[in-house]
mmCIF file of C-alpha atoms in Angstrom:
data_model
loop_
_atom_site.group_PDB
_atom_site.id
_atom_site.type_symbol
_atom_site.label_atom_id
_atom_site.label_comp_id
_atom_site.label_asym_id
_atom_site.label_seq_id
_atom_site.Cartn_x
_atom_site.Cartn_y
_atom_site.Cartn_z
ATOM 1 C CA MET A 1 9.232 -118.729 29.624
ATOM 2 C CA ALA A 2 6.154 -120.937 29.291
ATOM 3 C CA MET A 3 3.663 -120.176 26.544
ATOM 4 C CA LEU A 4 0.817 -120.271 29.076
ATOM 5 C CA GLU A 5 1.006 -119.839 32.847
ATOM 6 C CA VAL A 6 -2.053 -120.087 35.087
ATOM 7 C CA GLU A 7 -1.285 -118.816 38.580
ATOM 8 C CA ASN A 8 -3.494 -119.540 41.597
ATOM 9 C CA ILE A 9 -6.840 -119.135 39.831
ATOM 10 C CA HIS A 10 -10.012 -119.065 41.907
ATOM 11 C CA ALA A 11 -13.366 -119.110 40.115
ATOM 12 C CA TYR A 12 -16.969 -119.309 41.253
ATOM 13 C CA TYR A 13 -20.396 -120.177 39.896
ATOM 14 C CA GLY A 14 -22.550 -118.118 42.236
ATOM 15 C CA ASN A 15 -21.636 -119.383 45.705
ATOM 16 C CA ILE A 16 -19.960 -122.541 44.372
ATOM 17 C CA HIS A 17 -16.168 -122.354 44.629
ATOM 18 C CA ALA A 18 -15.390 -124.168 41.357
ATOM 19 C CA LEU A 19 -11.620 -123.570 41.098
ATOM 20 C CA ARG A 20 -9.548 -123.480 44.281
ATOM 21 C CA GLY A 21 -6.140 -122.073 43.433
ATOM 22 C CA ILE A 22 -5.388 -123.736 40.090
ATOM 23 C CA SER A 23 -1.823 -123.336 38.809
ATOM 24 C CA LEU A 24 -0.459 -124.952 35.661
ATOM 25 C CA ASN A 25 1.780 -124.198 32.708
ATOM 26 C CA VAL A 26 2.015 -125.206 29.076
ATOM 27 C CA GLU A 27 5.283 -124.973 27.157
ATOM 28 C CA GLN A 28 5.352 -124.080 23.488
ATOM 29 C CA GLY A 29 4.897 -127.159 21.301
ATOM 30 C CA GLU A 30 3.444 -129.364 24.030
ATOM 31 C CA ILE A 31 0.205 -131.246 24.403
ATOM 32 C CA VAL A 32 -0.798 -130.982 28.054
ATOM 33 C CA THR A 33 -3.878 -132.806 29.301
ATOM 34 C CA LEU A 34 -6.231 -132.147 32.214
ATOM 35 C CA ILE A 35 -8.027 -135.227 33.506
ATOM 36 C CA GLY A 36 -10.483 -135.744 36.332
ATOM 37 C CA ALA A 37 -14.014 -136.835 37.143
ATOM 38 C CA ASN A 38 -17.129 -134.916 36.141
ATOM 39 C CA GLY A 39 -17.351 -131.735 38.193
ATOM 40 C CA ALA A 40 -13.634 -131.641 38.967
ATOM 41 C CA GLY A 41 -13.248 -128.231 37.304
ATOM 42 C CA LYS A 42 -11.553 -129.173 34.047
ATOM 43 C CA SER A 43 -13.919 -127.308 31.727
ATOM 44 C CA THR A 44 -14.079 -124.386 34.149
ATOM 45 C CA THR A 45 -10.300 -124.117 33.912
ATOM 46 C CA LEU A 46 -10.489 -123.808 30.116
ATOM 47 C CA LYS A 47 -13.345 -121.314 30.370
ATOM 48 C CA SER A 48 -11.296 -119.238 32.812
ATOM 49 C CA ILE A 49 -8.311 -119.207 30.453
ATOM 50 C CA SER A 50 -10.485 -118.279 27.459
ATOM 51 C CA LYS A 51 -12.365 -115.730 29.606
ATOM 52 C CA LEU A 52 -15.778 -117.269 29.087
ATOM 53 C CA ILE A 53 -15.912 -116.891 32.852
ATOM 54 C CA GLN A 54 -13.921 -114.312 34.796
ATOM 55 C CA PRO A 55 -11.712 -115.689 37.571
ATOM 56 C CA GLN A 56 -12.195 -113.956 40.905
ATOM 57 C CA SER A 57 -8.476 -113.978 41.636
ATOM 58 C CA GLY A 58 -5.196 -115.227 40.208
ATOM 59 C CA ARG A 59 -3.383 -114.487 36.956
ATOM 60 C CA ILE A 60 -3.255 -115.863 33.421
ATOM 61 C CA ILE A 61 -0.027 -115.166 31.530
ATOM 62 C CA LEU A 62 0.480 -115.711 27.785
ATOM 63 C CA GLU A 63 4.137 -115.583 26.766
ATOM 64 C CA GLY A 64 4.901 -113.101 29.544
ATOM 65 C CA GLU A 65 1.827 -110.923 28.968
ATOM 66 C CA ASP A 66 -0.836 -110.737 31.667
ATOM 67 C CA ILE A 67 -4.130 -111.503 29.902
ATOM 68 C CA THR A 68 -6.231 -111.956 33.047
ATOM 69 C CA ASP A 69 -8.464 -109.002 32.207
ATOM 70 C CA SER A 70 -8.515 -109.425 28.418
ATOM 71 C CA PRO A 71 -11.977 -110.010 26.896
ATOM 72 C CA PRO A 72 -12.541 -113.264 24.968
ATOM 73 C CA HIS A 73 -12.399 -111.757 21.475
ATOM 74 C CA GLU A 74 -8.987 -110.207 22.155
ATOM 75 C CA LEU A 75 -7.571 -113.613 23.035
ATOM 76 C CA VAL A 76 -8.357 -114.834 19.517
ATOM 77 C CA TYR A 77 -6.169 -112.039 18.127
ATOM 78 C CA LYS A 78 -3.455 -113.091 20.579
ATOM 79 C CA GLY A 79 -3.508 -116.648 19.230
ATOM 80 C CA ILE A 80 -5.740 -118.547 21.681
ATOM 81 C CA THR A 81 -8.693 -120.512 20.349
ATOM 82 C CA MET A 82 -11.101 -122.996 21.925
ATOM 83 C CA VAL A 83 -12.888 -126.109 20.703
ATOM 84 C CA PRO A 84 -15.813 -126.169 23.140
ATOM 85 C CA GLU A 85 -17.441 -129.151 24.782
ATOM 86 C CA GLY A 86 -20.501 -130.137 22.755
ATOM 87 C CA ARG A 87 -18.933 -128.757 19.539
ATOM 88 C CA GLY A 88 -20.993 -125.557 19.409
ATOM 89 C CA VAL A 89 -21.237 -125.339 15.621
ATOM 90 C CA PHE A 90 -23.504 -122.764 13.997
ATOM 91 C CA ALA A 91 -26.274 -125.235 13.219
ATOM 92 C CA LYS A 92 -28.075 -123.168 10.564
ATOM 93 C CA LEU A 93 -24.955 -122.250 8.603
ATOM 94 C CA SER A 94 -23.180 -124.441 6.075
ATOM 95 C CA VAL A 95 -19.874 -126.166 6.785
ATOM 96 C CA GLU A 96 -17.996 -123.574 4.748
ATOM 97 C CA GLU A 97 -19.802 -120.682 6.435
ATOM 98 C CA ASN A 98 -18.852 -122.109 9.839
ATOM 99 C CA LEU A 99 -15.225 -122.197 8.765
ATOM 100 C CA GLU A 100 -15.461 -118.646 7.459
ATOM 101 C CA MET A 101 -16.734 -117.580 10.889
ATOM 102 C CA GLY A 102 -13.557 -119.023 12.362
ATOM 103 C CA ALA A 103 -11.517 -116.586 10.285
ATOM 104 C CA PHE A 104 -13.431 -113.479 11.440
ATOM 105 C CA SER A 105 -10.357 -112.020 13.141
ATOM 106 C CA ARG A 106 -8.155 -112.279 10.061
ATOM 107 C CA SER A 107 -7.638 -110.122 6.988
ATOM 108 C CA ASP A 108 -4.804 -112.072 5.315
ATOM 109 C CA THR A 109 -6.641 -113.425 2.272
ATOM 110 C CA GLN A 110 -3.855 -115.768 1.195
ATOM 111 C CA GLY A 111 -3.397 -117.072 4.732
ATOM 112 C CA ILE A 112 -7.131 -117.743 5.054
ATOM 113 C CA LYS A 113 -7.039 -119.675 1.792
ATOM 114 C CA GLN A 114 -4.159 -121.767 3.127
ATOM 115 C CA SER A 115 -6.097 -122.420 6.323
ATOM 116 C CA PHE A 116 -9.068 -123.686 4.298
ATOM 117 C CA GLU A 117 -6.712 -126.030 2.457
ATOM 118 C CA ARG A 118 -5.231 -127.210 5.741
ATOM 119 C CA VAL A 119 -8.650 -127.930 7.238
ATOM 120 C CA TYR A 120 -9.899 -129.738 4.144
ATOM 121 C CA THR A 121 -6.695 -131.804 4.025
ATOM 122 C CA LEU A 122 -7.107 -132.798 7.680
ATOM 123 C CA PHE A 123 -10.845 -133.425 7.245
ATOM 124 C CA PRO A 124 -11.677 -134.539 3.683
ATOM 125 C CA ARG A 125 -15.236 -135.265 4.866
ATOM 126 C CA LEU A 126 -15.760 -131.547 5.488
ATOM 127 C CA LYS A 127 -14.642 -130.735 1.967
ATOM 128 C CA GLU A 128 -17.180 -133.233 0.618
ATOM 129 C CA ARG A 129 -19.907 -131.631 2.747
ATOM 130 C CA ARG A 130 -18.878 -127.984 2.589
ATOM 131 C CA SER A 131 -22.313 -126.879 1.349
ATOM 132 C CA GLN A 132 -24.224 -129.003 3.880
ATOM 133 C CA ILE A 133 -25.995 -127.340 6.811
ATOM 134 C CA ALA A 134 -23.907 -127.966 9.934
ATOM 135 C CA GLY A 135 -26.856 -128.999 12.091
ATOM 136 C CA THR A 136 -27.465 -132.006 9.826
ATOM 137 C CA LEU A 137 -23.944 -133.412 10.249
ATOM 138 C CA SER A 138 -23.217 -136.447 12.423
ATOM 139 C CA GLY A 139 -21.601 -135.955 15.833
ATOM 140 C CA GLY A 140 -18.210 -136.949 14.483
ATOM 141 C CA GLU A 141 -18.514 -134.550 11.568
ATOM 142 C CA GLN A 142 -19.548 -131.735 13.888
ATOM 143 C CA GLN A 143 -16.443 -132.417 15.988
ATOM 144 C CA MET A 144 -14.339 -132.155 12.845
ATOM 145 C CA LEU A 145 -16.070 -128.884 12.016
ATOM 146 C CA ALA A 146 -15.563 -127.409 15.491
ATOM 147 C CA THR A 147 -11.866 -128.297 15.311
ATOM 148 C CA GLY A 148 -11.585 -126.970 11.769
ATOM 149 C CA ARG A 149 -13.284 -123.712 12.727
ATOM 150 C CA ALA A 150 -10.765 -123.284 15.551
ATOM 151 C CA LEU A 151 -7.896 -123.899 13.127
ATOM 152 C CA MET A 152 -9.231 -121.134 10.878
ATOM 153 C CA THR A 153 -8.184 -118.620 13.550
ATOM 154 C CA SER A 154 -4.550 -119.675 12.887
ATOM 155 C CA PRO A 155 -4.022 -120.422 16.586
ATOM 156 C CA ARG A 156 -0.793 -120.786 18.496
ATOM 157 C CA LEU A 157 -2.580 -122.279 21.508
ATOM 158 C CA MET A 158 -5.666 -124.471 21.153
ATOM 159 C CA LEU A 159 -7.880 -125.304 24.141
ATOM 160 C CA MET A 160 -9.837 -128.510 23.513
ATOM 161 C CA ASP A 161 -12.728 -129.500 25.780
ATOM 162 C CA GLU A 162 -13.767 -133.180 25.647
ATOM 163 C CA PRO A 163 -13.200 -133.749 21.896
ATOM 164 C CA SER A 164 -14.070 -137.468 22.115
ATOM 165 C CA MET A 165 -17.355 -137.036 23.989
ATOM 166 C CA GLY A 166 -20.181 -138.995 22.383
ATOM 167 C CA LEU A 167 -18.084 -140.383 19.530
ATOM 168 C CA ALA A 168 -17.952 -143.989 18.371
ATOM 169 C CA PRO A 169 -14.686 -145.784 19.298
ATOM 170 C CA ILE A 170 -13.354 -145.744 15.745
ATOM 171 C CA LEU A 171 -13.900 -141.972 15.580
ATOM 172 C CA VAL A 172 -12.218 -141.455 18.957
ATOM 173 C CA GLU A 173 -9.019 -142.965 17.599
ATOM 174 C CA SER A 174 -9.045 -140.799 14.470
ATOM 175 C CA THR A 175 -9.820 -137.710 16.578
ATOM 176 C CA PHE A 176 -6.672 -138.211 18.616
ATOM 177 C CA GLU A 177 -4.620 -138.879 15.498
ATOM 178 C CA THR A 178 -5.834 -135.487 14.255
ATOM 179 C CA ILE A 179 -4.932 -133.813 17.559
ATOM 180 C CA LYS A 180 -1.430 -135.210 17.257
ATOM 181 C CA SER A 181 -1.154 -133.992 13.650
ATOM 182 C CA ILE A 182 -2.300 -130.476 14.603
ATOM 183 C CA ASN A 183 0.331 -130.386 17.330
ATOM 184 C CA GLU A 184 3.072 -131.675 15.036
ATOM 185 C CA GLU A 185 2.242 -128.839 12.627
ATOM 186 C CA GLY A 186 3.085 -126.332 15.361
ATOM 187 C CA THR A 187 -0.019 -125.706 17.470
ATOM 188 C CA THR A 188 0.330 -126.041 21.250
ATOM 189 C CA ILE A 189 -2.634 -127.818 22.857
ATOM 190 C CA LEU A 190 -4.228 -127.859 26.305
ATOM 191 C CA LEU A 191 -6.590 -130.823 26.278
ATOM 192 C CA VAL A 192 -9.453 -131.635 28.663
ATOM 193 C CA GLU A 193 -10.457 -135.249 28.185
ATOM 194 C CA GLN A 194 -12.358 -137.936 30.116
ATOM 195 C CA ASN A 195 -10.740 -140.708 28.098
ATOM 196 C CA ALA A 196 -7.460 -140.702 30.019
ATOM 197 C CA THR A 197 -6.011 -143.589 28.022
ATOM 198 C CA MET A 198 -6.299 -141.668 24.762
ATOM 199 C CA ALA A 199 -5.239 -138.387 26.359
ATOM 200 C CA PHE A 200 -2.028 -139.942 27.684
ATOM 201 C CA SER A 201 -1.332 -141.477 24.269
ATOM 202 C CA VAL A 202 -0.814 -138.014 22.748
ATOM 203 C CA ALA A 203 0.128 -135.771 25.710
ATOM 204 C CA ASN A 204 3.582 -134.808 26.926
ATOM 205 C CA ARG A 205 2.393 -134.010 30.459
ATOM 206 C CA GLY A 206 -0.780 -134.104 32.473
ATOM 207 C CA TYR A 207 -2.545 -132.630 35.478
ATOM 208 C CA VAL A 208 -5.097 -134.529 37.552
ATOM 209 C CA MET A 209 -7.935 -132.470 39.035
ATOM 210 C CA GLN A 210 -10.256 -133.252 41.932
ATOM 211 C CA THR A 211 -12.941 -130.889 43.316
ATOM 212 C CA GLY A 212 -11.417 -127.752 41.863
ATOM 213 C CA GLU A 213 -7.795 -128.484 42.723
ATOM 214 C CA ILE A 214 -4.723 -129.952 41.034
ATOM 215 C CA VAL A 215 -3.787 -133.081 42.977
ATOM 216 C CA LEU A 216 -1.136 -134.555 40.677
ATOM 217 C CA HIS A 217 1.166 -133.380 37.900
ATOM 218 C CA ASP A 218 3.688 -135.442 35.953
ATOM 219 C CA THR A 219 4.695 -136.671 32.539
ATOM 220 C CA ALA A 220 1.993 -138.562 30.676
ATOM 221 C CA ASP A 221 4.040 -141.760 30.927
ATOM 222 C CA ALA A 222 4.474 -141.410 34.699
ATOM 223 C CA LEU A 223 0.772 -140.671 35.200
ATOM 224 C CA ARG A 224 -0.134 -143.721 33.139
ATOM 225 C CA LYS A 225 1.895 -145.835 35.586
ATOM 226 C CA ASN A 226 0.586 -144.104 38.721
ATOM 227 C CA GLU A 227 -1.472 -146.481 40.884
ATOM 228 C CA MET A 228 -4.084 -143.877 41.847
ATOM 229 C CA VAL A 229 -4.532 -142.804 38.229
ATOM 230 C CA GLN A 230 -4.776 -146.409 37.066
ATOM 231 C CA LYS A 231 -7.545 -147.178 39.558
ATOM 232 C CA ALA A 232 -9.494 -143.945 39.185
ATOM 233 C CA TYR A 233 -9.155 -143.117 35.496
ATOM 234 C CA LEU A 234 -7.768 -146.078 33.566
ATOM 235 C CA GLY A 235 -10.102 -148.767 34.872
ATOM 236 C CA MET A 236 -7.305 -150.888 36.295
ATOM 237 C CA ASP A 237 -7.515 -152.663 39.672
#
């Protein structure tokens, strides 16, 4: 049984048919990446899974349980968390207050303390700046904070939407090292990423999306060697 199964999802923005029968699965312990051009439907797929938009048809299954009609806050209790595109930190709250917000669904005081330690170990910069107002952090620091806030939910499945967007090259590399570390510590990850080279460097498998549809699915290594993928997404002629 897969941890996550998405079955024939159709989703709309008004009259725009954004997802046209998306099906994918994520096994426990994997990093699975979704790649594609702008407007392909990658972020919409994550928003459909996390219920930020409601699919018009299809099913979403988490470890055998149909969660298609579950509201977003319930999914957090079920172990799904999302690192949104654009970071989405609470700009007027401090770093530590943002992290506390991530633990809103929890009551295990000792576990929350351990999660703080985990986040501050992964991101020493956040520990240094824990009293700083989040809106004054750099883009890279805000990405760390958004990821740390998601980790505070103690997730089993993390949805990550464009974590490298707008970051300097040196920060992109460290971001993907962190993603790999989070996965190695036991969190399954579904990753939307425009930087296909970096996505394939950490992913087990990948799906390629075009205009709301899955057009290719394979191991990350096989996709990296695929001629169409090389031309379209890896900048190779």
